[in-house]
Coordinates of C-alpha atoms in Angstrom, one line a residue:
Chain A
M1 CA 15.9 9.4 -17.1
I2 CA 19.5 8.8 -15.8
L3 CA 19.9 12.3 -17.3
I4 CA 18.4 13.7 -14.5
L5 CA 20.7 13.0 -12.0
F6 CA 24.1 14.1 -13.5
I7 CA 22.1 17.4 -15.0
V8 CA 20.3 18.2 -11.6
F9 CA 23.9 17.3 -9.7
L10 CA 25.9 19.6 -12.0
L11 CA 23.5 22.6 -11.7
L12 CA 23.0 22.7 -7.9
L13 CA 26.7 21.6 -7.3
L14 CA 27.4 24.7 -9.3
L15 CA 24.7 27.2 -7.6
G16 CA 27.0 27.0 -4.8
I17 CA 25.1 24.1 -2.7
P18 CA 27.1 22.0 -1.1
I19 CA 28.6 19.2 -2.8
A20 CA 26.9 16.5 -0.1
F21 CA 23.2 18.1 -0.3
S22 CA 23.7 18.5 -4.5
L23 CA 24.3 15.1 -4.1
G24 CA 21.3 14.5 -2.1
L25 CA 18.3 16.7 -4.1
S26 CA 20.0 15.3 -7.2
A27 CA 19.3 11.8 -5.9
F28 CA 15.8 12.9 -4.3
V29 CA 14.4 14.5 -7.6
Y30 CA 15.5 11.6 -9.7
I31 CA 13.9 9.1 -6.7
L32 CA 10.9 11.3 -7.5
F33 CA 10.5 10.9 -11.1
S34 CA 11.3 7.2 -10.7
D35 CA 9.0 5.0 -8.9
L36 CA 11.5 4.4 -6.3
P37 CA 10.4 4.8 -2.6
L38 CA 11.7 7.5 -0.7
I39 CA 12.6 5.4 2.5
V40 CA 15.7 4.9 0.4
I41 CA 16.9 8.0 1.6
P42 CA 17.2 7.7 5.5
Q43 CA 18.0 3.8 4.8
K44 CA 21.1 4.4 2.1
M45 CA 22.2 7.3 4.6
Y46 CA 22.1 5.2 7.0
A47 CA 23.9 2.2 5.6
G48 CA 26.6 4.5 4.0
I49 CA 27.9 5.4 7.8
D50 CA 27.3 1.9 9.5
V51 CA 30.6 1.2 8.6
F52 CA 33.2 0.2 11.2
V53 CA 36.6 1.2 9.2
L54 CA 34.6 4.8 8.8
L55 CA 35.2 5.3 12.6
S56 CA 39.2 5.8 11.7
I57 CA 38.6 8.7 9.9
P58 CA 37.5 11.0 13.3
G59 CA 40.1 9.2 15.4
F60 CA 42.9 10.5 12.2
I61 CA 41.0 14.0 12.3
L62 CA 40.9 14.7 16.3
A63 CA 44.4 12.9 16.6
G64 CA 45.8 15.4 14.1
N65 CA 44.0 18.6 15.9
L66 CA 45.2 17.6 18.9
M67 CA 49.2 17.5 17.6
N68 CA 48.7 20.9 16.5
A69 CA 47.5 22.2 19.7
S70 CA 50.4 20.6 20.9
G71 CA 52.5 22.6 19.2
I72 CA 53.2 20.3 16.8
T73 CA 53.9 22.1 14.2
G74 CA 56.5 24.6 15.0
R75 CA 58.9 21.5 16.3
I76 CA 58.1 20.0 12.7
I77 CA 59.6 22.9 10.8
A78 CA 62.2 23.5 13.6
F79 CA 63.3 20.3 12.7
C80 CA 62.9 20.3 9.2
N81 CA 64.7 23.8 8.8
A82 CA 68.0 22.4 11.0
I83 CA 68.2 20.0 8.7
L84 CA 67.6 21.8 5.5
G85 CA 68.2 24.6 6.1
H86 CA 71.7 25.2 5.1
I87 CA 71.1 24.7 1.1
R88 CA 70.2 27.2 -1.0
G89 CA 66.1 27.8 -0.4
G90 CA 66.1 25.8 2.9
L91 CA 63.4 27.2 4.0
G92 CA 61.6 26.1 0.7
L93 CA 62.7 22.7 1.1
A94 CA 61.9 22.6 4.7
N95 CA 58.7 23.4 4.3
V96 CA 58.0 20.6 1.3
G97 CA 59.9 17.9 4.6
A98 CA 57.3 19.7 6.8
S99 CA 54.3 18.9 5.1
M100 CA 55.8 15.4 4.4
L101 CA 55.9 15.0 8.0
F102 CA 52.4 16.2 8.7
G103 CA 51.2 14.2 6.7
G104 CA 52.5 11.1 8.7
I105 CA 50.2 13.3 11.5
S106 CA 46.7 15.0 9.7
G107 CA 45.0 12.8 6.5
T108 CA 44.0 16.0 5.3
A109 CA 46.0 18.4 2.4
I110 CA 44.0 21.6 3.7
A111 CA 44.7 21.0 7.7
D112 CA 49.0 20.5 5.9
T113 CA 48.4 24.0 4.0
A114 CA 46.3 26.1 6.7
S115 CA 48.8 25.1 9.7
I116 CA 52.3 24.8 8.1
G117 CA 50.9 27.5 6.1
S118 CA 50.2 29.9 8.7
V119 CA 53.6 29.5 10.4
M120 CA 55.7 28.6 6.5
I121 CA 54.5 31.9 4.6
P122 CA 55.2 34.9 6.4
A123 CA 58.7 33.0 7.4
M124 CA 59.5 32.9 3.7
E125 CA 58.3 36.1 3.2
K126 CA 60.6 37.4 5.9
E127 CA 63.5 35.5 4.1
G128 CA 62.9 37.2 1.1
Y129 CA 61.2 34.8 -1.0
D130 CA 58.7 35.9 -3.4
T131 CA 54.8 35.4 -1.4
D132 CA 53.6 33.1 -4.6
F133 CA 56.1 31.1 -4.7
S134 CA 56.2 30.7 -0.4
C135 CA 52.4 29.8 -1.3
A136 CA 52.7 27.6 -4.3
V137 CA 55.3 25.5 -2.5
T138 CA 52.9 25.2 1.0
A139 CA 49.5 24.3 -1.4
T140 CA 51.7 21.8 -3.6
S141 CA 53.5 20.1 -1.2
S142 CA 50.9 20.1 1.0
T143 CA 49.3 17.2 -1.1
I144 CA 52.4 14.8 -0.1
G145 CA 49.4 14.5 2.9
P146 CA 46.9 12.1 1.7
I147 CA 49.4 10.1 -0.6
I148 CA 51.9 9.6 3.1
P149 CA 49.4 7.6 5.5
P150 CA 47.2 7.7 7.3
S151 CA 45.0 9.0 4.8
L152 CA 41.6 9.7 4.7
P153 CA 41.2 9.3 1.2
M154 CA 42.6 5.8 1.3
I155 CA 40.4 5.1 4.4
I156 CA 37.3 6.1 1.7
A157 CA 39.0 3.9 -1.3
A158 CA 38.9 0.7 0.8
T159 CA 35.6 1.3 3.1
L160 CA 34.0 1.0 -1.1
T161 CA 35.4 -1.1 -2.1
G162 CA 36.7 -3.6 0.3
L163 CA 40.6 -3.2 0.0
S164 CA 43.0 -3.5 2.9
V165 CA 43.5 -0.2 4.3
G166 CA 46.2 -1.1 5.7
K167 CA 48.0 -2.2 2.4
L168 CA 46.8 1.3 1.0
F169 CA 48.5 3.0 3.3
I170 CA 51.5 1.1 2.5
A171 CA 51.1 1.5 -0.8
G172 CA 51.0 4.9 -0.6
I173 CA 54.9 5.5 1.0
I174 CA 57.0 5.8 -2.2
P175 CA 54.6 7.7 -4.5
G176 CA 54.8 10.0 -1.1
L177 CA 58.1 10.2 -0.9
L178 CA 59.0 10.4 -5.0
L179 CA 56.5 13.6 -5.1
G180 CA 58.3 14.8 -1.7
M181 CA 61.6 14.6 -3.5
G182 CA 60.6 15.9 -6.6
L183 CA 59.0 19.1 -5.2
M184 CA 62.4 19.7 -3.0
L185 CA 64.1 19.5 -6.6
V186 CA 62.2 21.8 -8.1
T187 CA 62.3 23.8 -5.2
Y188 CA 66.2 24.0 -4.8
I189 CA 66.1 24.7 -8.6
I190 CA 64.0 27.9 -8.4
S191 CA 66.3 29.1 -5.8
V192 CA 69.1 28.9 -7.2
K193 CA 67.9 30.9 -9.9
R194 CA 65.8 33.8 -7.8
K195 CA 69.3 33.5 -5.6
Y196 CA 67.0 32.6 -2.8
P197 CA 68.9 32.8 0.7
K198 CA 70.9 29.9 2.6
N199 CA 71.5 30.0 6.0
K200 CA 74.2 28.9 8.5
R201 CA 74.6 25.3 9.0
V202 CA 73.2 24.5 12.4
P203 CA 75.4 22.7 14.9
F204 CA 74.8 18.7 15.5
L205 CA 73.8 19.8 18.8
T206 CA 71.0 21.8 17.6
M207 CA 69.8 19.6 15.5
A208 CA 70.0 16.9 17.8
K209 CA 67.9 18.6 20.1
S210 CA 64.9 19.5 17.3
F211 CA 65.3 16.2 16.5
Y212 CA 64.2 15.0 20.0
Q213 CA 61.3 17.6 19.8
A214 CA 59.7 16.6 16.9
F215 CA 60.7 12.7 17.4
W216 CA 57.3 12.2 19.3
A217 CA 55.2 13.2 15.7
I218 CA 57.4 11.4 14.0
M219 CA 56.6 7.8 16.2
M220 CA 52.7 8.7 16.0
T221 CA 53.3 8.2 12.1
L222 CA 55.4 4.5 12.6
L223 CA 53.1 3.6 15.7
I224 CA 50.2 3.7 13.6
L225 CA 52.0 2.4 10.5
F226 CA 53.4 -0.4 12.1
G227 CA 50.8 -1.0 14.5
I228 CA 48.7 -1.6 11.4
I229 CA 51.4 -3.6 9.0
G230 CA 52.0 -5.8 12.3
G231 CA 48.4 -6.6 12.6
V232 CA 49.2 -5.4 16.1
F233 CA 45.6 -3.0 15.2
T234 CA 43.1 -2.7 13.0
P235 CA 43.2 1.4 11.0
T236 CA 40.2 2.4 13.4
E237 CA 42.0 1.1 16.3
A238 CA 45.0 2.7 14.8
S239 CA 43.3 6.1 15.0
I240 CA 41.8 6.0 18.6
V241 CA 45.3 4.5 19.9
A242 CA 46.7 7.8 17.6
V243 CA 44.2 9.7 20.0
V244 CA 45.2 8.6 23.4
Y245 CA 49.3 9.0 22.5
A246 CA 48.3 12.6 20.9
I247 CA 46.7 13.1 24.0
L248 CA 49.2 11.8 26.6
I249 CA 52.1 13.7 24.7
G250 CA 50.5 16.9 24.2
L251 CA 49.4 16.7 28.2
L252 CA 52.6 15.4 29.8
V253 CA 55.8 16.0 27.3
Y254 CA 55.3 18.7 25.0
R255 CA 52.7 20.5 27.6
E256 CA 51.1 22.8 25.6
L257 CA 48.1 21.2 25.3
K258 CA 45.5 21.5 28.7
V259 CA 43.0 19.6 29.7
G260 CA 40.4 22.7 29.2
M261 CA 41.3 23.0 25.6
L262 CA 39.8 19.3 25.2
P263 CA 36.3 19.2 24.8
K264 CA 36.4 22.1 21.9
I265 CA 38.8 20.1 20.2
I266 CA 36.8 17.4 20.1
L267 CA 33.9 19.6 19.0
E268 CA 35.9 21.2 16.4
S269 CA 37.0 17.4 14.9
A270 CA 33.6 15.8 15.5
K271 CA 31.7 18.3 13.5
M272 CA 34.3 18.3 10.4
T273 CA 33.6 14.2 10.4
A274 CA 30.0 15.2 10.5
S275 CA 30.0 17.2 7.5
L276 CA 32.3 14.6 5.9
M277 CA 29.4 12.3 7.0
V278 CA 26.7 13.2 5.3
L279 CA 29.0 13.6 1.8
V280 CA 29.4 9.8 2.8
G281 CA 25.5 8.9 3.3
F282 CA 24.1 11.1 0.3
A283 CA 26.8 9.5 -2.2
N284 CA 25.5 6.2 -1.2
L285 CA 22.5 6.9 -2.0
F286 CA 23.9 8.7 -5.4
A287 CA 25.7 5.8 -5.5
W288 CA 22.5 3.0 -5.2
I289 CA 20.7 4.8 -7.7
M290 CA 23.2 4.6 -10.5
T291 CA 24.1 0.7 -9.4
V292 CA 20.6 0.1 -10.4
E293 CA 20.8 2.1 -13.3
E294 CA 23.8 0.3 -14.4
I295 CA 25.4 3.3 -15.5
P296 CA 29.2 1.9 -13.7
Q297 CA 28.7 -1.2 -16.3
L298 CA 27.8 1.2 -18.9
I299 CA 30.6 3.7 -18.8
A300 CA 33.4 0.5 -18.7
E301 CA 31.8 -0.8 -21.6
S302 CA 31.7 2.3 -23.4
L303 CA 35.5 2.9 -22.3
L304 CA 36.3 -0.4 -23.2
N305 CA 34.9 -0.1 -26.5
L306 CA 37.1 2.7 -27.5
T307 CA 40.1 0.3 -26.3
Q308 CA 41.0 -2.3 -24.9
N309 CA 45.2 -1.2 -24.2
K310 CA 46.2 -0.9 -21.2
F311 CA 47.9 2.1 -21.4
M312 CA 45.3 3.9 -23.5
I313 CA 42.7 3.3 -20.7
L314 CA 45.1 4.5 -18.1
L315 CA 46.0 7.6 -19.7
M316 CA 42.0 8.5 -20.5
I317 CA 41.0 7.9 -16.9
N318 CA 43.7 9.8 -15.8
I319 CA 42.6 12.3 -18.2
L320 CA 39.3 12.4 -16.9
L321 CA 40.6 12.2 -13.3
L322 CA 42.5 15.1 -13.3
F323 CA 39.9 16.9 -14.4
V324 CA 37.2 16.1 -12.2
G325 CA 39.6 17.0 -9.4
A326 CA 39.5 20.3 -10.8
F327 CA 36.3 21.0 -10.1
M328 CA 35.3 18.4 -7.4
E329 CA 36.7 17.7 -3.2
T330 CA 38.9 14.8 -3.0
I331 CA 36.3 12.6 -1.2
A332 CA 33.3 13.1 -3.2
A333 CA 34.7 12.6 -6.3
L334 CA 36.1 9.2 -4.8
L335 CA 33.2 8.1 -3.3
I336 CA 31.3 8.6 -6.6
L337 CA 33.8 7.1 -8.9
F338 CA 36.2 5.1 -7.1
P339 CA 33.5 1.9 -7.6
V340 CA 33.2 2.7 -11.5
L341 CA 36.5 3.4 -12.6
L342 CA 37.9 0.6 -10.6
G343 CA 35.8 -1.8 -13.2
V344 CA 37.8 -0.6 -15.6
A345 CA 40.8 -0.8 -14.9
L346 CA 40.5 -4.4 -13.1
H347 CA 39.4 -5.3 -16.6
V348 CA 42.8 -4.3 -18.3
G349 CA 45.0 -5.9 -15.6
V350 CA 45.2 -3.1 -13.4
D351 CA 45.8 -3.9 -9.7
P352 CA 43.4 -2.2 -7.1
I353 CA 46.0 -1.3 -4.6
Q354 CA 47.7 0.4 -7.3
F355 CA 44.9 1.8 -8.7
A356 CA 44.1 3.4 -5.6
M357 CA 47.4 5.2 -5.5
I358 CA 46.4 6.6 -9.3
M359 CA 43.1 8.0 -8.4
V360 CA 44.1 9.4 -5.2
M361 CA 46.9 11.4 -6.7
N362 CA 44.8 12.5 -9.6
L363 CA 42.6 13.7 -6.9
V364 CA 44.4 15.6 -4.8
I365 CA 47.3 17.0 -7.7
G366 CA 43.3 18.6 -8.4
L367 CA 43.5 20.5 -4.7
T368 CA 46.4 22.5 -6.0
T369 CA 44.1 23.8 -9.8
P370 CA 41.9 26.2 -10.5
P371 CA 39.3 26.8 -10.5
V372 CA 38.7 24.8 -7.6
G373 CA 41.9 24.5 -5.7
V374 CA 40.9 24.4 -1.7
C375 CA 44.9 24.5 -0.9
L376 CA 45.5 27.0 -3.5
F377 CA 42.2 29.4 -1.5
V378 CA 44.1 28.5 1.8
A379 CA 47.3 29.3 0.7
S380 CA 46.0 32.9 -0.6
S381 CA 44.1 34.0 2.0
I382 CA 47.3 33.3 4.1
G383 CA 49.6 34.8 1.6
K384 CA 47.1 37.4 0.7
I385 CA 47.9 37.2 -2.6
S386 CA 45.7 36.4 -5.6
L387 CA 45.2 33.0 -6.5
E388 CA 46.2 33.3 -10.4
K389 CA 49.6 34.6 -9.6
I390 CA 49.9 31.4 -7.2
S391 CA 48.9 29.1 -9.6
R392 CA 51.1 30.4 -12.1
A393 CA 54.2 30.1 -9.7
G394 CA 52.7 26.7 -8.8
L395 CA 53.3 25.4 -12.7
P396 CA 56.7 23.5 -12.2
F397 CA 55.3 22.3 -9.5
L398 CA 52.7 21.0 -11.3
L399 CA 54.6 19.5 -13.7
V400 CA 56.6 17.2 -11.1
S401 CA 53.4 15.6 -9.7
L402 CA 52.0 15.0 -12.6
F403 CA 55.5 13.3 -13.9
V404 CA 55.2 11.2 -10.6
L405 CA 51.8 10.5 -11.9
L406 CA 52.7 9.0 -14.8
L407 CA 55.6 7.0 -13.1
V408 CA 52.5 5.9 -10.6
T409 CA 50.7 5.2 -13.5
Y410 CA 52.5 3.3 -15.8
V411 CA 55.3 1.9 -13.1
P412 CA 53.3 -0.9 -10.7
E413 CA 56.5 -1.8 -8.6
I414 CA 56.4 2.0 -7.4
S415 CA 52.7 1.3 -5.6
L416 CA 52.9 -2.8 -5.2
Y417 CA 56.4 -3.6 -4.1
L418 CA 55.8 -2.4 -0.4
P419 CA 52.7 -4.0 -0.4
S420 CA 54.2 -7.5 -1.2
L421 CA 57.0 -7.2 0.8
F422 CA 54.8 -6.7 4.0
Y423 CA 51.6 -8.9 3.4
E424 CA 53.0 -12.1 1.2
Chain B
M1 CA 16.9 28.7 23.9
K2 CA 19.1 28.4 21.2
Q3 CA 22.2 28.4 23.1
T4 CA 20.8 25.9 25.1
L5 CA 20.0 23.7 22.3
D6 CA 23.3 24.4 21.2
K7 CA 25.1 23.2 24.7
T8 CA 23.4 20.6 24.6
L9 CA 23.9 19.0 21.7
E10 CA 27.6 20.0 21.6
W11 CA 27.5 18.4 24.6
A12 CA 25.7 15.0 23.7
V13 CA 28.6 15.2 20.5
V14 CA 31.6 15.4 22.1
I15 CA 30.3 12.7 24.9
S16 CA 29.3 10.4 21.8
F17 CA 32.9 11.0 20.6
I18 CA 34.5 10.1 24.2
L19 CA 32.7 7.3 24.3
M20 CA 33.4 5.4 21.2
I21 CA 37.4 6.3 21.7
V22 CA 36.8 4.5 24.8
T23 CA 34.6 1.6 23.8
V24 CA 37.8 1.6 20.6
M25 CA 39.8 1.6 23.5
I26 CA 39.0 -0.9 25.4
Q27 CA 38.9 -3.6 22.2
V28 CA 42.5 -3.3 21.8
V29 CA 43.3 -3.3 25.6
A30 CA 41.2 -6.3 26.6
R31 CA 42.7 -8.4 23.4
Y32 CA 46.3 -7.9 24.7
A33 CA 45.9 -7.8 28.7
L34 CA 42.6 -9.2 29.7
P35 CA 42.4 -13.5 29.1
W36 CA 38.8 -12.8 26.8
S37 CA 37.7 -9.4 24.5
P38 CA 33.8 -8.6 25.0
H39 CA 32.6 -9.0 21.4
W40 CA 29.9 -5.8 21.9
T41 CA 32.8 -3.0 21.7
E42 CA 32.5 -3.1 17.7
E43 CA 29.1 -2.3 17.9
L44 CA 28.4 0.2 20.6
A45 CA 31.2 2.0 19.2
R46 CA 29.4 2.4 15.6
F47 CA 26.4 3.4 17.4
C48 CA 28.4 6.3 19.2
F49 CA 30.1 7.0 15.8
I50 CA 26.3 7.6 14.6
Y51 CA 25.0 9.5 17.1
M52 CA 27.8 11.5 16.9
V53 CA 27.6 12.2 13.4
S54 CA 23.7 13.0 13.3
L55 CA 24.0 15.1 16.4
G56 CA 26.7 16.7 14.7
A57 CA 25.4 17.4 11.4
G58 CA 23.1 20.5 12.3
L59 CA 26.0 22.0 14.2
A60 CA 28.4 21.8 10.8
I61 CA 25.3 23.9 9.4
K62 CA 25.7 26.8 11.6
D63 CA 29.3 26.5 11.4
R64 CA 29.1 26.6 7.6
A65 CA 31.3 23.3 7.6
Y66 CA 29.9 22.0 4.3
V67 CA 32.2 22.1 1.3
N68 CA 30.7 24.2 -1.5
V69 CA 32.0 25.3 -4.9
S70 CA 31.6 29.2 -4.2
S71 CA 33.1 30.3 -7.4
L72 CA 30.1 31.1 -9.3
L73 CA 28.6 32.7 -5.8
D74 CA 31.6 34.8 -5.3
R75 CA 30.4 36.8 -8.5
F76 CA 27.3 37.8 -6.6
S77 CA 26.6 40.9 -5.4
P78 CA 26.1 40.8 -1.7
K79 CA 22.2 41.2 -1.3
A80 CA 21.8 38.6 -4.3
K81 CA 24.6 36.5 -2.1
I82 CA 22.1 36.1 0.9
L83 CA 19.0 35.9 -1.3
M84 CA 21.2 32.8 -3.0
D85 CA 22.4 31.4 0.7
N86 CA 18.4 31.5 1.4
L87 CA 17.6 29.5 -1.7
I88 CA 20.4 26.6 -0.7
L89 CA 19.3 26.1 3.3
S90 CA 15.9 26.6 1.8
A91 CA 16.5 23.4 -0.3
I92 CA 18.4 21.5 2.7
I93 CA 15.2 22.2 4.6
L94 CA 13.0 20.3 1.2
L95 CA 15.8 17.1 1.5
M96 CA 16.4 17.1 4.7
G97 CA 12.6 17.5 5.7
T98 CA 12.1 14.5 3.5
M99 CA 15.0 12.5 5.2
F100 CA 12.7 13.4 8.4
I101 CA 9.4 12.2 7.4
Y102 CA 10.6 9.1 5.6
S103 CA 12.8 8.1 8.5
I104 CA 9.6 7.5 10.8
P105 CA 8.8 4.6 8.8
L106 CA 11.9 3.3 8.5
V107 CA 12.3 3.1 12.5
K108 CA 8.9 1.2 12.6
I109 CA 10.2 -1.7 10.0
V110 CA 13.7 -2.0 12.3
T111 CA 12.2 -2.1 15.7
L112 CA 11.3 -5.6 14.8
Q113 CA 14.8 -6.3 14.7
D114 CA 17.8 -6.2 17.9
S115 CA 21.6 -5.6 17.2
A116 CA 23.4 -8.4 17.3
S117 CA 25.8 -8.3 20.4
L118 CA 24.4 -5.6 22.1
K119 CA 20.5 -6.5 21.9
I120 CA 19.5 -2.6 21.2
N121 CA 16.0 -2.3 19.2
M122 CA 17.4 -1.5 16.3
G123 CA 14.8 1.4 16.2
F124 CA 16.7 3.1 19.0
I125 CA 19.7 3.1 16.3
Y126 CA 17.7 4.1 13.0
F127 CA 16.3 6.6 15.5
S128 CA 20.1 9.0 14.6
M129 CA 18.6 9.1 11.4
T130 CA 15.4 11.2 12.3
C131 CA 17.6 13.4 14.2
M132 CA 19.6 13.8 11.8
G133 CA 16.9 15.0 9.5
F134 CA 15.4 17.1 11.9
L135 CA 18.4 18.7 13.0
V136 CA 19.5 19.7 10.0
M137 CA 16.1 21.2 8.7
L138 CA 16.2 23.3 11.9
Y139 CA 19.8 24.9 11.9
A140 CA 19.5 25.9 8.3
A141 CA 16.1 27.2 9.4
F142 CA 18.1 29.2 12.5
E143 CA 20.1 30.7 9.3
I144 CA 17.2 31.8 6.9
F145 CA 16.3 33.6 10.1
L146 CA 19.5 35.0 10.7
N147 CA 19.8 36.2 7.5
L148 CA 16.5 37.3 7.1
K149 CA 17.4 39.3 10.3
K150 CA 20.4 40.6 8.9
S151 CA 19.4 42.0 5.4
Q152 CA 16.6 43.8 7.2

């Protein structure tokens, strides 16, 4: 019976039906075959989106879009270039650095690939970097975005399980930095090997100036982080404060944002939110059916029957998630699998915060692996180069990401040290 | 006709969003600057959010904002692609049509309750699900219509 749910879902997904509606339709078919009432469709949709924490999603999306419209991307890149440009492969390093800073604003990897890629890929090409390399750096480094706070996947993980968004945000800082440094290392080694250019060291004054230009963007990340950590506001409030902050900075400091541009930016952010929330709503319906059928227990039991060893369980979960992440969109995968797998992880004594980190990292790595790596798609359309070439060029970066994932999986302190510092 | 609908919905979505921002800002400012904080802000913000999503869900169809796996679709010929697209849109209409129809009894059930702090009849809030079902269905139908026109 429950097989219908999964088979129909996978079938619809492969046929190209949007993930949100694939979830809804497979649940619909299941309901028709069982004796559940159809009224649960609107009911679970409503219940899925009537959650206060979810309001932070449009907030962070809008804040990111506003900052982008204020010309923040160029400023962040200029700043990173001023600091890192004089090292060999400087522009590549600046690309990674910009992704880290930008990740503190936007919260989604695709936005990072698109906005940084459209500036960086042509610029790197001009300086003589191979296009496949530039695209690979851009795509992989943008996966740092959802790990460094604020992060939409972390908000979703928190909503699903009642974990604190603040704790999850802070837990992402060290893994995000590790990933960033790892990717920079690979960039540097490859650049030395291929003799990619370095720029002249910029005078201190220029560096200071570029820092001042990027300062307001960095401040936004700090405002969000310390606001939440300090208990000044909730994550939802933080996202809205970030929106107001972004409007003020865009209008008054950078002066590239115009009042007339606001409705369009708001509308775009709202439509993106709407498509995400339909997904959240139908995933809630899908998850409800799984709970009725006691699927989470079933999966947990069968995994735990195989082994009770923490090391092995985590390894199995990682392999499963990497596979799922390669095929499915992060938030959809999170919605369906996080509650299911969390039970298993808790059983073998993994901290829920650390587990959320493992899960999000796994799924964002999938954003840069074929066949459904969205960041690869975006990078390939900017660089006008085939997916295969970028994937091949991205292999060393993928290995580093996997290494950091292993560290996060087996060294709990990486995720848990900072939250324990702030919250105990 | 359709353009008027587009424009109306777009403004409704933008206004819900702005109202949501303003409400949450009131909540933050009131907590630190005023001696009392209003208890209705969280609820109002949530309701604005739900309507923003419900009214925007149809527009998102028009923008093709829903993420899908397109690797198989990309291998089809242009003609087959349009046919597939129509099938997909029809499936969406089926699902959202069901949601539309079954949201009506749901709205009737919840009209018996008022919201906790604003005392709004919950029927008005759940009516967003009726709107969502209807609008997504409508916009999916528009898309099919456009596809048919294109292929002629």
